[in-house]
Coordinates of C-alpha atoms in Angstrom, one line a residue:
Chain A
E251 CA -9.7 -7.0 -14.6
P252 CA -5.9 -7.6 -14.3
E253 CA -4.6 -8.0 -10.8
V254 CA -1.3 -8.6 -9.0
T255 CA -1.0 -12.1 -7.6
Q256 CA 1.3 -13.4 -4.9
T257 CA 2.4 -16.8 -3.8
P258 CA 2.4 -18.4 -1.3
S259 CA -0.4 -16.8 0.7
H260 CA 1.2 -18.0 4.0
Q261 CA 4.8 -19.0 4.6
V262 CA 6.1 -20.4 7.8
T263 CA 9.9 -20.7 8.2
Q264 CA 12.5 -21.3 10.9
M265 CA 14.8 -18.4 12.0
G266 CA 17.9 -18.3 9.8
Q267 CA 16.3 -19.9 6.8
E268 CA 16.1 -18.3 3.4
V269 CA 12.7 -17.5 2.0
I270 CA 11.6 -16.3 -1.5
L271 CA 8.3 -14.6 -1.9
R272 CA 6.8 -14.5 -5.4
C273 CA 4.7 -12.0 -7.2
V274 CA 3.3 -11.7 -10.7
P275 CA 2.7 -8.0 -11.5
I276 CA 0.1 -6.7 -13.9
S277 CA 1.4 -7.6 -17.4
N278 CA 1.9 -4.2 -18.9
H279 CA 3.3 -2.6 -15.8
L280 CA 6.9 -1.5 -15.7
Y281 CA 7.5 -0.6 -12.0
F282 CA 7.4 -3.0 -9.2
Y283 CA 7.4 -2.6 -5.4
W284 CA 7.6 -4.5 -2.1
Y285 CA 6.0 -3.3 1.1
R286 CA 5.5 -4.9 4.4
Q287 CA 3.1 -4.6 7.3
I288 CA 4.1 -5.9 10.7
L289 CA 1.1 -6.9 12.7
G290 CA -0.6 -3.8 14.2
Q291 CA 1.7 -1.4 12.5
K292 CA 1.6 0.7 9.3
V293 CA 2.4 -0.4 5.8
E294 CA 6.1 0.3 5.1
F295 CA 7.9 0.7 1.8
L296 CA 10.8 -1.7 1.2
V297 CA 12.0 -1.3 -2.4
S298 CA 11.0 -0.2 -5.9
F299 CA 12.4 -1.8 -9.1
Y300 CA 12.5 -0.6 -12.7
N301 CA 14.3 -1.8 -15.8
N302 CA 16.0 -4.6 -13.8
E303 CA 17.4 -2.2 -11.2
I304 CA 16.5 -1.1 -7.8
S305 CA 15.3 2.5 -8.2
E306 CA 14.6 3.3 -4.5
K307 CA 15.0 1.4 -1.2
S308 CA 14.3 2.1 2.4
E309 CA 16.4 1.6 5.5
I310 CA 14.6 -1.6 6.2
F311 CA 15.9 -3.1 2.9
D312 CA 19.4 -4.1 4.1
D313 CA 21.8 -6.7 2.8
Q314 CA 19.5 -9.6 4.0
F315 CA 17.0 -8.6 1.3
S316 CA 17.2 -8.9 -2.5
V317 CA 14.8 -8.6 -5.4
E318 CA 14.9 -10.1 -8.8
R319 CA 12.9 -10.3 -11.9
P320 CA 14.0 -13.8 -13.1
D321 CA 11.8 -13.9 -16.2
G322 CA 9.2 -11.8 -18.0
S323 CA 6.4 -12.3 -15.5
N324 CA 7.7 -12.9 -11.9
F325 CA 9.1 -10.5 -9.4
T326 CA 10.6 -12.0 -6.2
L327 CA 11.7 -10.9 -2.8
K328 CA 14.4 -13.0 -1.1
I329 CA 15.2 -12.8 2.6
R330 CA 18.6 -14.5 3.0
S331 CA 18.5 -15.4 6.7
T332 CA 15.2 -14.7 8.3
K333 CA 14.9 -13.1 11.8
L334 CA 11.9 -13.2 14.1
E335 CA 11.3 -9.5 13.4
D336 CA 10.8 -10.3 9.7
S337 CA 7.4 -11.8 10.5
A338 CA 5.0 -9.6 8.6
M339 CA 2.6 -9.4 5.7
Y340 CA 4.5 -8.7 2.6
F341 CA 2.7 -6.9 -0.3
C342 CA 3.9 -6.7 -3.8
A343 CA 2.6 -3.8 -6.0
S344 CA 3.1 -2.7 -9.6
S345 CA 2.4 0.5 -11.6
E346 CA 2.3 1.3 -15.2
G347 CA 4.4 4.5 -15.4
Q348 CA 4.4 8.2 -14.9
G349 CA 1.7 10.7 -13.7
A350 CA -1.8 9.4 -13.5
R351 CA -0.6 5.9 -14.6
N352 CA 1.5 5.8 -11.4
T353 CA -1.2 4.2 -9.3
Q354 CA 0.2 1.3 -7.5
Y355 CA -1.9 -1.8 -7.5
F356 CA -1.4 -4.2 -4.7
G357 CA -1.5 -8.0 -4.4
P358 CA -3.2 -9.9 -1.7
G359 CA 0.0 -10.3 0.3
T360 CA 2.1 -13.1 1.7
R361 CA 2.0 -13.6 5.5
L362 CA 5.5 -14.6 6.6
T363 CA 5.8 -16.2 10.0
V364 CA 9.3 -16.8 11.3
L365 CA 9.6 -19.2 14.3
Chain B
A1312 CA 9.9 14.9 2.9
Q1313 CA 6.4 13.6 2.8
S1314 CA 4.1 12.4 5.6
V1315 CA 0.5 11.7 6.3
T1316 CA -1.5 11.8 9.5
Q1317 CA -4.7 10.1 10.0
L1318 CA -6.4 11.9 12.8
D1319 CA -8.6 9.1 14.1
S1320 CA -7.4 5.5 14.8
H1321 CA -11.0 4.3 15.2
V1322 CA -14.3 5.6 13.9
S1323 CA -17.6 4.0 14.7
V1324 CA -20.8 4.8 12.9
S1325 CA -24.3 3.3 12.5
E1326 CA -25.5 1.9 9.3
G1327 CA -27.0 4.5 7.1
T1328 CA -25.2 7.5 8.7
P1329 CA -22.4 9.5 7.1
V1330 CA -18.8 8.5 7.3
L1331 CA -15.9 10.9 7.7
L1332 CA -12.3 9.7 7.9
R1333 CA -9.8 12.5 8.4
C1334 CA -6.3 12.8 6.8
N1335 CA -3.8 15.6 6.7
Y1336 CA -0.7 15.4 4.6
S1337 CA 2.7 17.2 4.4
S1338 CA 4.6 17.4 1.1
S1339 CA 7.2 19.8 -0.2
Y1340 CA 5.7 19.5 -3.7
S1341 CA 2.3 18.8 -5.3
P1342 CA 1.5 15.3 -4.1
S1343 CA -0.5 12.4 -5.3
L1344 CA -2.9 11.3 -2.6
F1345 CA -4.7 8.0 -2.3
W1346 CA -7.1 6.1 0.0
Y1347 CA -6.7 2.4 0.2
V1348 CA -9.0 0.0 2.0
Q1349 CA -8.1 -3.3 3.7
H1350 CA -10.8 -5.8 4.6
P1351 CA -9.9 -8.4 7.2
N1352 CA -7.4 -11.0 5.8
K1353 CA -7.5 -9.2 2.4
G1354 CA -5.0 -7.1 0.4
L1355 CA -5.0 -3.4 -0.2
Q1356 CA -7.7 -2.1 -2.6
L1357 CA -7.5 1.3 -4.1
L1358 CA -10.6 3.4 -3.2
L1359 CA -9.7 6.6 -5.0
K1360 CA -6.8 8.9 -5.9
Y1361 CA -6.0 12.5 -6.4
T1362 CA -3.4 13.5 -9.0
S1363 CA -3.8 17.3 -9.4
A1364 CA -6.9 17.2 -11.6
A1365 CA -10.3 17.8 -10.0
T1366 CA -10.1 18.5 -6.2
L1367 CA -13.2 16.4 -5.5
V1368 CA -12.5 12.8 -6.3
K1369 CA -15.0 10.1 -6.5
G1370 CA -14.1 6.5 -5.8
I1371 CA -15.6 3.1 -5.6
N1372 CA -18.5 2.1 -3.3
G1373 CA -19.8 5.6 -3.0
F1374 CA -16.7 7.1 -1.3
E1375 CA -15.3 10.5 -2.2
A1376 CA -12.5 12.7 -1.0
E1377 CA -11.8 16.4 -1.3
F1378 CA -8.3 17.8 -1.7
K1379 CA -7.9 21.0 0.2
K1380 CA -4.5 22.5 -0.4
S1381 CA -5.0 25.4 2.1
E1382 CA -5.8 22.9 4.9
T1383 CA -3.4 20.2 3.6
S1384 CA -6.3 17.8 4.0
F1385 CA -7.7 14.9 2.1
H1386 CA -10.7 13.6 4.1
L1387 CA -12.6 10.6 3.0
T1388 CA -16.4 10.7 3.1
K1389 CA -19.5 8.6 2.3
P1390 CA -23.1 9.8 2.7
S1391 CA -24.4 6.5 4.1
A1392 CA -22.4 3.7 5.7
H1393 CA -23.0 0.1 4.9
M1394 CA -22.1 -2.9 7.0
S1395 CA -19.7 -4.0 4.3
D1396 CA -17.7 -0.7 4.7
A1397 CA -16.2 -2.0 8.0
A1398 CA -12.5 -2.2 7.3
E1399 CA -9.2 -0.5 7.8
Y1400 CA -8.7 2.6 5.7
F1401 CA -5.3 4.0 4.8
C1402 CA -4.5 7.6 3.6
V1403 CA -1.4 7.5 1.4
V1404 CA 0.8 10.1 -0.1
G1405 CA 3.1 9.5 -3.0
G1406 CA 5.1 11.4 -5.5
N1407 CA 4.2 12.1 -9.1
Q1408 CA 7.1 10.1 -10.4
A1409 CA 6.7 6.4 -11.1
G1410 CA 8.8 4.2 -8.9
T1411 CA 8.6 6.3 -5.8
A1412 CA 7.6 5.0 -2.4
L1413 CA 4.1 5.4 -1.1
I1414 CA 3.9 6.7 2.5
F1415 CA 1.1 5.2 4.4
G1416 CA -0.8 6.7 7.4
K1417 CA -1.3 4.5 10.4
G1418 CA -4.8 3.6 9.3
T1419 CA -8.3 4.2 10.6
T1420 CA -10.5 1.3 11.6
L1421 CA -14.1 1.9 10.6
S1422 CA -16.7 0.0 12.5
V1423 CA -20.3 0.0 11.3
S1424 CA -23.1 -1.1 13.6
S1425 CA -26.7 -2.0 12.7

């Protein structure tokens, strides 16, 4: 069964450093998403992406964040200058399209630790 | 605006007894509703979804949920709990349009004792 994959599974970085989290969505999916879950808190939406453009973003997704689909398979989340409060589990998701095909399938997550 | 409330932060059951995880939602239009499960150190797995078809939805591992519009509820049930069901369960509301954000509840931790 096709699945969303994410790399790395765990990333440790120093405050102020840039990080890039990588995701490979399910191959025939057209919509891509990033969510995060700070330890002990609920899963929060960051951004959705379609047709090489951001279609929706939350208040969390400020200028420090960017997303990109650099090729036909990868979808990345870049944090330009990490802060301690960026420490969280980051989940990538993808969906096929409208209606019943809108189910978002999640990857296993990348745990980001900012020191 | 959409929101979802999971009424219990923690539910404990004995193996073999029924499971009930409660969820209420708020939406200004007909929503899509989901239950996702997260096992320790694992990602989010879709258990089941409601997208305006049958109100009783069957999912994986014997779970099911009933959409009740009059009560704005989407409770998750299972007739007989198994030890492997111990996990965090999230009730989630989303729009019917692709590309829209999912709104997660705070989660319910299910503990299963032998």
